[in-house]
Coordinates of C-alpha atoms in Angstrom, one line a residue:
M1 CA -2.0 -29.3 -3.4
I2 CA -3.0 -25.8 -4.4
V3 CA -6.6 -25.7 -5.5
D4 CA -7.1 -21.9 -5.8
D5 CA -3.9 -19.9 -6.2
R6 CA -5.8 -16.6 -6.2
V7 CA -6.4 -16.9 -2.4
L8 CA -2.7 -16.8 -1.8
R9 CA -2.2 -13.5 -3.7
E10 CA -1.5 -10.3 -1.8
D11 CA -4.4 -8.5 -3.6
F12 CA -7.0 -11.1 -2.8
V13 CA -10.1 -9.7 -1.0
P14 CA -11.9 -12.4 1.0
S15 CA -15.6 -12.7 1.2
E16 CA -15.3 -12.5 5.0
V17 CA -12.7 -10.8 7.1
V18 CA -11.0 -12.1 10.3
H19 CA -10.0 -9.9 13.3
R20 CA -10.8 -6.6 11.7
H21 CA -14.5 -6.2 12.5
D22 CA -14.1 -2.9 14.4
E23 CA -12.1 -1.4 11.6
V24 CA -14.7 -2.5 9.0
N25 CA -17.5 -1.1 11.1
L26 CA -15.8 2.3 11.6
L27 CA -15.0 2.6 7.9
S28 CA -18.5 1.5 6.9
E29 CA -20.0 4.1 9.2
S30 CA -17.9 6.8 7.5
L31 CA -19.2 5.8 4.1
E32 CA -22.8 5.4 5.1
P33 CA -23.9 8.8 3.7
L34 CA -23.4 7.3 0.2
L35 CA -26.3 5.0 0.8
Y36 CA -28.5 8.1 1.1
G37 CA -27.3 10.0 -1.9
R38 CA -24.8 12.2 0.1
R39 CA -21.1 12.6 -0.1
A40 CA -19.0 10.9 2.6
D41 CA -16.2 12.8 4.4
P42 CA -12.7 11.7 3.8
A43 CA -11.7 8.4 5.5
F44 CA -8.1 7.6 6.5
C45 CA -6.6 4.1 7.1
F46 CA -3.4 4.3 9.0
G47 CA -1.0 1.6 10.1
P48 CA 2.2 -0.3 9.3
T49 CA 2.7 -2.5 6.3
G50 CA 0.8 -5.8 6.2
V51 CA -2.0 -5.0 8.7
G52 CA -4.8 -5.2 6.2
K53 CA -5.5 -1.6 5.4
T54 CA -5.9 -2.1 1.6
C55 CA -7.8 -5.4 2.0
I56 CA -10.3 -3.8 4.5
A57 CA -10.8 -0.7 2.3
R58 CA -11.6 -2.8 -0.7
Y59 CA -13.7 -5.3 1.2
T60 CA -15.7 -2.5 2.8
L61 CA -16.3 -0.8 -0.6
A62 CA -17.4 -4.2 -2.0
Q63 CA -19.9 -4.6 0.8
L64 CA -21.1 -1.0 0.1
R65 CA -21.6 -1.7 -3.6
E66 CA -23.8 -4.7 -2.7
Q67 CA -26.1 -2.4 -1.0
E68 CA -25.8 0.5 -3.5
P69 CA -24.6 -0.8 -6.9
G70 CA -24.7 2.7 -8.3
V71 CA -21.6 3.7 -6.4
E72 CA -18.5 3.6 -8.6
V73 CA -15.1 2.6 -7.0
A74 CA -11.7 3.6 -8.3
Y75 CA -8.7 2.1 -6.7
V76 CA -5.4 3.9 -7.3
N77 CA -2.0 2.7 -6.1
C78 CA 0.0 5.9 -5.7
W79 CA 3.2 4.0 -5.5
Q80 CA 2.9 3.6 -9.3
E81 CA 0.5 6.4 -10.1
Y82 CA 2.2 9.3 -8.2
T83 CA 1.5 12.3 -10.4
R84 CA -1.6 14.5 -10.8
F85 CA -2.0 13.3 -14.4
R86 CA -1.7 9.6 -13.5
V87 CA -4.1 9.8 -10.6
L88 CA -6.8 11.6 -12.6
Y89 CA -6.3 9.2 -15.5
S90 CA -6.6 6.2 -13.2
V91 CA -9.9 7.4 -11.8
L92 CA -11.3 8.2 -15.3
E93 CA -10.2 4.7 -16.4
A94 CA -12.1 3.1 -13.5
V95 CA -15.3 4.9 -14.5
G96 CA -14.8 4.2 -18.2
R97 CA -14.1 7.7 -19.4
T98 CA -10.6 7.5 -20.9
F99 CA -11.5 7.5 -24.6
D100 CA -9.5 10.0 -26.7
I101 CA -7.1 10.8 -23.8
H102 CA -3.4 10.9 -24.5
R103 CA -0.2 11.7 -22.6
S104 CA -0.3 15.1 -24.0
T105 CA -3.9 15.8 -22.8
P106 CA -3.8 18.8 -20.4
K107 CA -4.4 17.8 -16.8
D108 CA -7.1 20.4 -16.5
E109 CA -9.0 18.7 -19.3
L110 CA -8.8 15.4 -17.3
F111 CA -10.2 17.2 -14.3
G112 CA -13.0 18.7 -16.5
R113 CA -13.9 15.3 -17.8
L114 CA -13.9 13.8 -14.3
R115 CA -16.3 16.6 -13.2
E116 CA -18.7 15.5 -15.9
T117 CA -19.0 12.0 -14.2
D118 CA -21.3 13.5 -11.6
D119 CA -24.2 11.3 -12.7
R120 CA -23.3 8.8 -10.0
P121 CA -21.1 8.9 -6.8
V122 CA -17.5 7.8 -7.0
V123 CA -15.3 6.6 -4.1
V124 CA -11.6 6.9 -4.8
I125 CA -9.3 4.7 -2.8
L126 CA -5.8 6.3 -2.9
D127 CA -3.4 3.6 -1.6
E128 CA 0.1 4.6 -0.5
V129 CA -1.2 8.2 -0.8
D130 CA 2.0 9.5 0.9
Q131 CA 3.8 8.5 -2.3
L132 CA 2.1 11.3 -4.3
E133 CA 4.5 13.8 -5.7
E134 CA 1.7 16.2 -6.5
T135 CA -0.9 16.8 -3.9
A136 CA -2.8 18.9 -6.4
A137 CA -4.6 15.6 -7.4
L138 CA -6.1 15.5 -3.8
Y139 CA -7.2 19.1 -4.1
D140 CA -8.8 18.2 -7.5
L141 CA -10.7 15.2 -6.2
H142 CA -11.9 17.0 -3.0
R143 CA -13.3 19.8 -5.1
L144 CA -15.7 17.3 -6.8
G145 CA -18.9 17.0 -4.9
H146 CA -19.7 13.5 -6.2
V147 CA -16.2 12.1 -5.2
S148 CA -15.5 10.6 -1.8
L149 CA -12.0 9.7 -0.7
V150 CA -10.5 6.8 1.2
L151 CA -6.8 7.5 1.9
I152 CA -4.4 4.8 2.9
A153 CA -0.9 5.6 4.5
N154 CA 1.4 4.4 7.2
R155 CA 1.5 7.4 9.5
E156 CA -0.8 10.4 9.9
E157 CA 1.9 12.8 10.9
E158 CA 4.1 12.1 7.9
L159 CA 1.1 12.2 5.5
F160 CA -0.1 15.6 6.6
A161 CA 3.5 16.9 6.7
S162 CA 3.6 16.2 2.9
F163 CA 0.4 18.2 2.2
D164 CA 0.4 21.9 1.2
D165 CA -1.8 24.2 3.3
R166 CA -4.9 24.1 1.0
V167 CA -5.0 20.3 1.0
R168 CA -4.2 20.0 4.7
S169 CA -7.1 22.3 5.7
R170 CA -9.6 20.5 3.5
L171 CA -8.6 17.0 4.6
R172 CA -8.0 17.6 8.3
A173 CA -11.6 16.5 9.1
G174 CA -12.6 12.9 8.5
T175 CA -12.6 9.5 10.0
R176 CA -9.4 7.9 11.2
V177 CA -9.3 4.1 11.1
R178 CA -6.1 2.9 12.8
F179 CA -4.7 -0.6 12.3
D180 CA -2.3 -2.3 14.7
R181 CA 0.0 -5.2 14.0
Y182 CA -1.8 -8.6 14.1
G183 CA -1.1 -10.8 17.1
T184 CA 0.4 -14.2 16.4
D185 CA -2.9 -16.0 17.1
E186 CA -4.8 -13.5 14.9
L187 CA -2.5 -13.9 12.0
A188 CA -2.6 -17.7 12.4
A189 CA -6.4 -17.5 12.1
I190 CA -6.1 -15.4 8.9
L191 CA -3.7 -17.9 7.5
A192 CA -6.0 -20.8 8.4
E193 CA -8.8 -19.2 6.4
R194 CA -6.5 -18.7 3.4
A195 CA -5.2 -22.3 3.7
D196 CA -8.8 -23.7 3.9
K197 CA -9.8 -22.0 0.7
A198 CA -6.5 -22.3 -1.3
L199 CA -5.1 -25.7 -0.3
E200 CA -6.3 -29.3 -0.2
P201 CA -7.4 -30.4 3.3
G202 CA -4.6 -31.4 5.7
C203 CA -1.8 -29.9 3.7
V204 CA -0.6 -27.6 6.5
S205 CA -1.0 -28.1 10.2
D206 CA -2.2 -25.6 12.8
E207 CA 1.2 -25.8 14.4
Q208 CA 2.9 -24.9 11.1
L209 CA 0.5 -22.0 10.7
G210 CA 1.5 -20.8 14.1
T211 CA 5.2 -21.0 13.0
I212 CA 4.4 -19.0 9.9
A213 CA 2.5 -16.3 11.9
D214 CA 5.4 -16.1 14.4
A215 CA 7.9 -15.7 11.7
A216 CA 5.8 -13.0 10.0
S217 CA 5.9 -10.8 13.1
G218 CA 2.4 -9.4 12.6
D219 CA 2.7 -8.7 8.9
A220 CA 0.0 -10.6 7.0
R221 CA 1.7 -9.8 3.7
V222 CA 4.8 -11.8 4.9
G223 CA 2.7 -14.5 6.4
I224 CA 0.7 -15.1 3.2
G225 CA 3.9 -15.0 1.2
I226 CA 5.5 -17.7 3.4
L227 CA 2.4 -19.9 3.1
R228 CA 2.3 -19.5 -0.7
S229 CA 6.1 -20.2 -1.0
A230 CA 5.8 -23.3 1.2
A231 CA 2.8 -24.7 -0.7
R232 CA 4.4 -24.1 -4.1
R233 CA 7.7 -25.7 -3.0
A234 CA 5.9 -28.7 -1.5
A235 CA 3.9 -29.1 -4.7
Q236 CA 6.9 -28.9 -6.9
Q237 CA 8.6 -31.6 -4.9
G238 CA 5.5 -33.8 -5.3
R239 CA 4.7 -33.9 -1.6
E240 CA 1.2 -34.3 -0.3
R241 CA 1.6 -31.8 2.5
V242 CA 3.9 -29.1 3.7
T243 CA 6.7 -30.6 5.7
D244 CA 8.7 -28.8 8.4
D245 CA 11.9 -28.7 6.3
V246 CA 10.0 -27.2 3.3
L247 CA 8.5 -24.6 5.6
E248 CA 11.9 -23.8 7.1
S249 CA 13.4 -23.0 3.7
A250 CA 10.2 -21.2 2.6
I251 CA 10.5 -18.5 5.3
P252 CA 13.7 -16.7 4.0
D253 CA 12.7 -17.4 0.4
A254 CA 9.3 -15.6 0.9
R255 CA 11.0 -12.6 2.6
T256 CA 13.5 -12.3 -0.3
A257 CA 10.7 -12.5 -2.9
I258 CA 8.7 -9.8 -1.2
R259 CA 11.7 -7.6 -0.8
R260 CA 12.6 -8.1 -4.5
K261 CA 9.1 -7.3 -5.6
T262 CA 9.1 -4.1 -3.4
V263 CA 12.4 -3.0 -4.8
E264 CA 11.3 -3.5 -8.3
G265 CA 8.3 -1.3 -7.6
L266 CA 10.4 1.6 -6.4
I267 CA 10.1 4.7 -8.6
E268 CA 13.3 5.9 -10.3
H269 CA 14.6 8.3 -7.6
Q270 CA 13.7 5.9 -4.8
R271 CA 15.6 3.2 -6.6
V272 CA 18.7 5.4 -6.9
L273 CA 18.7 6.0 -3.2
Y274 CA 18.2 2.4 -2.4
D275 CA 21.0 1.3 -4.8
I276 CA 23.4 3.8 -3.1
V277 CA 22.6 2.4 0.4
A278 CA 22.9 -1.1 -0.9
E279 CA 26.3 -0.4 -2.4
V280 CA 27.7 1.3 0.6
G281 CA 26.0 -0.7 3.3
E282 CA 25.6 2.2 5.7
I283 CA 25.7 5.9 4.9
E284 CA 24.9 9.3 6.5
P285 CA 22.1 11.4 5.0
G286 CA 24.4 14.2 3.8
D287 CA 26.6 11.8 1.9
L288 CA 23.6 9.9 0.5
Y289 CA 22.1 13.1 -0.8
D290 CA 25.4 14.2 -2.4
E291 CA 25.8 10.9 -4.2
Y292 CA 22.2 10.9 -5.3
E293 CA 22.6 14.4 -6.8
R294 CA 25.6 13.1 -8.7
R295 CA 23.6 10.3 -10.3
V296 CA 20.4 12.1 -11.4
D297 CA 19.8 14.9 -13.8
D298 CA 16.8 16.5 -12.0
P299 CA 17.2 15.8 -8.3
K300 CA 14.3 16.1 -5.9
T301 CA 14.3 18.3 -2.8
N302 CA 15.8 17.0 0.5
R303 CA 12.3 16.9 1.9
T304 CA 11.1 14.6 -0.9
L305 CA 14.2 12.4 -0.4
R306 CA 13.4 12.2 3.3
N307 CA 9.9 11.0 2.5
Y308 CA 11.3 8.4 0.1
L309 CA 13.7 7.1 2.7
T310 CA 10.9 7.0 5.3
K311 CA 8.8 4.9 3.0
M312 CA 11.6 2.5 2.4
V313 CA 12.0 2.1 6.1
H314 CA 8.3 1.3 6.5
Y315 CA 8.7 -1.4 3.9
D316 CA 11.7 -2.9 5.6
L317 CA 14.0 -2.2 2.7
I318 CA 16.4 -0.1 4.8
E319 CA 16.6 0.9 8.4
A320 CA 17.3 4.2 10.0
V321 CA 19.9 4.0 12.8
G322 CA 20.2 6.7 15.5
E323 CA 18.6 10.1 16.0
R324 CA 18.3 13.0 13.5
R325 CA 21.9 14.5 13.6
G326 CA 23.7 11.2 14.1
R327 CA 21.3 9.1 11.9
T328 CA 22.6 6.7 9.2
Y329 CA 20.7 4.6 6.8
R330 CA 21.7 1.0 6.1
I331 CA 20.5 -2.1 4.3
I332 CA 18.6 -4.6 6.4
D333 CA 20.5 -7.8 6.9
D334 CA 18.1 -10.7 5.8
D335 CA 20.0 -13.2 7.9
A336 CA 19.6 -11.0 11.0
V337 CA 15.9 -10.7 10.3
D338 CA 15.5 -14.5 10.0
R339 CA 17.3 -15.0 13.3
E340 CA 14.8 -12.8 15.2

């Protein structure tokens, strides 16, 4: 049934995009100076989870490299690479300059080596850039005249609130590419493209794709996950197509798998916060911070903790209930989500 599993992966970049042409055009225009040997101003991709920000950024850069192969592209997921050292190392790794670098190598030496890569332009995509613990990496990269930045985050206000003044002033200018949730029909069309390339003909009906799109509530990551789960389940059962009962069971399974993967990707201090909320069920911020400080040796600031919690809200791991003073955090009920 599944003829190309790669197409059903979250990180797959299609050769053509569906329903994001305006966003592609705007980002392409912002990067156009690179075609003429000039540096591009920073570009920002803002929007909720699962709206194609990462896919469009990588697709647009792939299109740019077809026109100008001399441009190097470094993709950095700041959820995993969240320190200055790890960001600089990831960029150096992408351009093939990590020989003789160790964990003990001074960060300034990494920066110096990156400065020496000015024989060709480099575009650095910083995904989940609001996860950075050290914005000094952004200052470093912006100082390099041959490096152009594409920054991906959920919300502009929260991103800029996390910057120090010198980074905020340098990155204030730049192109904003804003992504809205997909409509049900738009997401169904995206899923149809994926199914056409990944599955044998006739394995899933248009009506079922509409059901998946509706269940995903505008989140392509969830929609693709449901389609992948349904196809794999049907194949394991020896069926020639996805049946409605298989699809029905795949919807909660896919959500659970996505959530588990996201939880596993949390950094140490985020995971402590998540575990506390999961254990208690619902908790006030003050009590949460107190319990967190009891569990860790080197606690982060309250501002950093608020950023962590906001990120987990964006990823539907927890939800914030109420306004600032009366706010509580609680675990999201999967059963309630499935009933929506």
